[in-house]
């Protein structure tokens, strides 16, 4: 069952005053294994009952992506060419970036990989 359809059913039945256990039972009868779990139905019913009036998911707060600039790509390339024995940890510290940035730049932009020992 698609996510939005499930939310519509939960919202409607909650507005009718149905309990989450009854809503879950009705969804299980109709949609079998494709229905959401009881805890999911209970959580959404509670949200619709007390505070939520819309069906779309709220935007998630995510860590902003680290910018991969041409400057960083050039620095990683220079570090790789100057000393092949440098670890990605050392390269990342020289870039002032996270440890995931250097290998990602190497693999996605320079098409190389550092071999783990």
PDB file of C-alpha atoms in Angstrom:
ATOM      1  CA  UNK A   1       0.000   0.000   0.000  1.00  0.00           C
ATOM      2  CA  UNK A   2       1.454   3.362  -0.948  1.00  0.00           C
ATOM      3  CA  UNK A   3       2.475   5.588   1.941  1.00  0.00           C
ATOM      4  CA  UNK A   4       0.123   8.484   1.180  1.00  0.00           C
ATOM      5  CA  UNK A   5      -2.910   6.212   0.817  1.00  0.00           C
ATOM      6  CA  UNK A   6      -2.190   4.671   4.173  1.00  0.00           C
ATOM      7  CA  UNK A   7      -1.987   8.101   5.795  1.00  0.00           C
ATOM      8  CA  UNK A   8      -5.323   9.107   4.293  1.00  0.00           C
ATOM      9  CA  UNK A   9      -7.011   6.023   5.726  1.00  0.00           C
ATOM     10  CA  UNK A  10      -5.429   6.544   9.158  1.00  0.00           C
ATOM     11  CA  UNK A  11      -6.399  10.221   9.166  1.00  0.00           C
ATOM     12  CA  UNK A  12      -9.979   9.482   8.131  1.00  0.00           C
ATOM     13  CA  UNK A  13     -10.533   6.697  10.648  1.00  0.00           C
ATOM     14  CA  UNK A  14      -8.893   8.736  13.417  1.00  0.00           C
ATOM     15  CA  UNK A  15     -11.265  11.620  12.619  1.00  0.00           C
ATOM     16  CA  UNK A  16     -14.154   9.147  12.971  1.00  0.00           C
ATOM     17  CA  UNK A  17     -12.899   8.369  16.470  1.00  0.00           C
ATOM     18  CA  UNK A  18     -11.540   4.882  15.767  1.00  0.00           C
ATOM     19  CA  UNK A  19      -8.794   3.496  17.976  1.00  0.00           C
ATOM     20  CA  UNK A  20      -5.367   2.626  16.491  1.00  0.00           C
ATOM     21  CA  UNK A  21      -5.904  -1.094  17.173  1.00  0.00           C
ATOM     22  CA  UNK A  22      -9.132  -1.031  15.143  1.00  0.00           C
ATOM     23  CA  UNK A  23      -7.496   0.962  12.337  1.00  0.00           C
ATOM     24  CA  UNK A  24      -4.589  -1.478  12.207  1.00  0.00           C
ATOM     25  CA  UNK A  25      -6.975  -4.438  12.142  1.00  0.00           C
ATOM     26  CA  UNK A  26      -8.945  -2.986   9.252  1.00  0.00           C
ATOM     27  CA  UNK A  27      -5.785  -2.221   7.291  1.00  0.00           C
ATOM     28  CA  UNK A  28      -4.495  -5.775   7.906  1.00  0.00           C
ATOM     29  CA  UNK A  29      -7.795  -7.282   6.728  1.00  0.00           C
ATOM     30  CA  UNK A  30      -7.707  -5.390   3.453  1.00  0.00           C
ATOM     31  CA  UNK A  31      -4.007  -5.054   2.627  1.00  0.00           C
ATOM     32  CA  UNK A  32      -2.539  -8.070   4.456  1.00  0.00           C
ATOM     33  CA  UNK A  33       1.290  -7.858   4.674  1.00  0.00           C
ATOM     34  CA  UNK A  34       1.431  -4.558   2.783  1.00  0.00           C
ATOM     35  CA  UNK A  35      -0.169  -2.708   5.690  1.00  0.00           C
ATOM     36  CA  UNK A  36       1.905  -0.708   8.181  1.00  0.00           C
ATOM     37  CA  UNK A  37       2.818  -2.066  11.588  1.00  0.00           C
ATOM     38  CA  UNK A  38       0.672  -1.398  14.622  1.00  0.00           C
ATOM     39  CA  UNK A  39       3.273   0.966  16.091  1.00  0.00           C
ATOM     40  CA  UNK A  40       3.253   3.023  12.875  1.00  0.00           C
ATOM     41  CA  UNK A  41      -0.539   3.237  12.860  1.00  0.00           C
ATOM     42  CA  UNK A  42      -0.533   4.197  16.524  1.00  0.00           C
ATOM     43  CA  UNK A  43       2.092   6.922  15.985  1.00  0.00           C
ATOM     44  CA  UNK A  44       0.272   8.453  12.998  1.00  0.00           C
ATOM     45  CA  UNK A  45      -3.132   8.270  14.684  1.00  0.00           C
ATOM     46  CA  UNK A  46      -1.708  10.126  17.671  1.00  0.00           C
ATOM     47  CA  UNK A  47      -0.205  12.801  15.404  1.00  0.00           C
ATOM     48  CA  UNK A  48      -3.462  13.274  13.510  1.00  0.00           C
ATOM     49  CA  UNK A  49      -5.496  13.330  16.685  1.00  0.00           C
ATOM     50  CA  UNK A  50      -3.496  16.004  18.460  1.00  0.00           C
ATOM     51  CA  UNK A  51      -1.439  18.146  16.141  1.00  0.00           C
ATOM     52  CA  UNK A  52      -1.021  17.142  12.537  1.00  0.00           C
ATOM     53  CA  UNK A  53      -3.430  18.170   9.815  1.00  0.00           C
ATOM     54  CA  UNK A  54      -1.413  17.551   6.636  1.00  0.00           C
ATOM     55  CA  UNK A  55      -0.308  14.347   4.961  1.00  0.00           C
ATOM     56  CA  UNK A  56       3.069  15.212   3.466  1.00  0.00           C
ATOM     57  CA  UNK A  57       6.175  14.282   5.365  1.00  0.00           C
ATOM     58  CA  UNK A  58       7.886  17.107   7.152  1.00  0.00           C
ATOM     59  CA  UNK A  59      11.251  18.076   5.722  1.00  0.00           C
ATOM     60  CA  UNK A  60      14.020  16.250   7.539  1.00  0.00           C
ATOM     61  CA  UNK A  61      16.800  18.210   9.138  1.00  0.00           C
ATOM     62  CA  UNK A  62      19.950  16.887   7.561  1.00  0.00           C
ATOM     63  CA  UNK A  63      23.536  17.808   7.831  1.00  0.00           C
ATOM     64  CA  UNK A  64      24.290  20.166   4.948  1.00  0.00           C
ATOM     65  CA  UNK A  65      26.325  18.466   2.246  1.00  0.00           C
ATOM     66  CA  UNK A  66      29.955  19.362   2.206  1.00  0.00           C
ATOM     67  CA  UNK A  67      30.806  21.209  -0.963  1.00  0.00           C
ATOM     68  CA  UNK A  68      33.159  19.409  -3.277  1.00  0.00           C
ATOM     69  CA  UNK A  69      34.869  22.280  -5.002  1.00  0.00           C
ATOM     70  CA  UNK A  70      37.350  22.282  -7.845  1.00  0.00           C
ATOM     71  CA  UNK A  71      39.921  23.535  -5.354  1.00  0.00           C
ATOM     72  CA  UNK A  72      39.449  20.490  -3.119  1.00  0.00           C
ATOM     73  CA  UNK A  73      39.568  18.142  -6.097  1.00  0.00           C
ATOM     74  CA  UNK A  74      42.841  19.736  -7.212  1.00  0.00           C
ATOM     75  CA  UNK A  75      44.275  19.470  -3.685  1.00  0.00           C
ATOM     76  CA  UNK A  76      43.365  15.781  -3.408  1.00  0.00           C
ATOM     77  CA  UNK A  77      44.851  15.101  -6.827  1.00  0.00           C
ATOM     78  CA  UNK A  78      48.059  16.908  -5.843  1.00  0.00           C
ATOM     79  CA  UNK A  79      48.318  14.996  -2.575  1.00  0.00           C
ATOM     80  CA  UNK A  80      47.741  11.675  -4.341  1.00  0.00           C
ATOM     81  CA  UNK A  81      50.408  12.426  -6.944  1.00  0.00           C
ATOM     82  CA  UNK A  82      52.969  13.799  -4.489  1.00  0.00           C
ATOM     83  CA  UNK A  83      52.957  10.794  -2.171  1.00  0.00           C
ATOM     84  CA  UNK A  84      51.008   7.628  -2.949  1.00  0.00           C
ATOM     85  CA  UNK A  85      51.520   6.365   0.603  1.00  0.00           C
ATOM     86  CA  UNK A  86      49.429   9.085   2.231  1.00  0.00           C
ATOM     87  CA  UNK A  87      46.309   7.847   3.941  1.00  0.00           C
ATOM     88  CA  UNK A  88      42.919   9.390   3.337  1.00  0.00           C
ATOM     89  CA  UNK A  89      42.935  10.493   6.974  1.00  0.00           C
ATOM     90  CA  UNK A  90      46.071  12.583   6.397  1.00  0.00           C
ATOM     91  CA  UNK A  91      44.709  13.989   3.136  1.00  0.00           C
ATOM     92  CA  UNK A  92      41.409  14.899   4.821  1.00  0.00           C
ATOM     93  CA  UNK A  93      43.208  16.679   7.658  1.00  0.00           C
ATOM     94  CA  UNK A  94      45.240  18.678   5.121  1.00  0.00           C
ATOM     95  CA  UNK A  95      42.002  19.596   3.321  1.00  0.00           C
ATOM     96  CA  UNK A  96      40.300  20.550   6.556  1.00  0.00           C
ATOM     97  CA  UNK A  97      37.438  18.195   5.678  1.00  0.00           C
ATOM     98  CA  UNK A  98      35.847  15.081   7.074  1.00  0.00           C
ATOM     99  CA  UNK A  99      37.534  11.717   6.607  1.00  0.00           C
ATOM    100  CA  UNK A 100      34.846  10.701   4.119  1.00  0.00           C
ATOM    101  CA  UNK A 101      35.549  13.610   1.780  1.00  0.00           C
ATOM    102  CA  UNK A 102      38.991  12.593   0.507  1.00  0.00           C
ATOM    103  CA  UNK A 103      38.021   9.051  -0.571  1.00  0.00           C
ATOM    104  CA  UNK A 104      34.787  10.325  -2.100  1.00  0.00           C
ATOM    105  CA  UNK A 105      36.655  12.904  -4.166  1.00  0.00           C
ATOM    106  CA  UNK A 106      39.234  10.292  -5.191  1.00  0.00           C
ATOM    107  CA  UNK A 107      36.587   7.792  -6.285  1.00  0.00           C
ATOM    108  CA  UNK A 108      33.931  10.052  -7.805  1.00  0.00           C
ATOM    109  CA  UNK A 109      36.024  12.784  -9.407  1.00  0.00           C
ATOM    110  CA  UNK A 110      39.497  11.340  -9.927  1.00  0.00           C
ATOM    111  CA  UNK A 111      38.379   7.738 -10.550  1.00  0.00           C
ATOM    112  CA  UNK A 112      41.040   6.338  -8.217  1.00  0.00           C
ATOM    113  CA  UNK A 113      40.915   4.435  -4.947  1.00  0.00           C
ATOM    114  CA  UNK A 114      43.184   4.286  -1.969  1.00  0.00           C
ATOM    115  CA  UNK A 115      44.099   0.702  -1.107  1.00  0.00           C
ATOM    116  CA  UNK A 116      43.523  -0.183   2.538  1.00  0.00           C
ATOM    117  CA  UNK A 117      46.312  -2.034   4.266  1.00  0.00           C
TER     118      UNK A 117
END
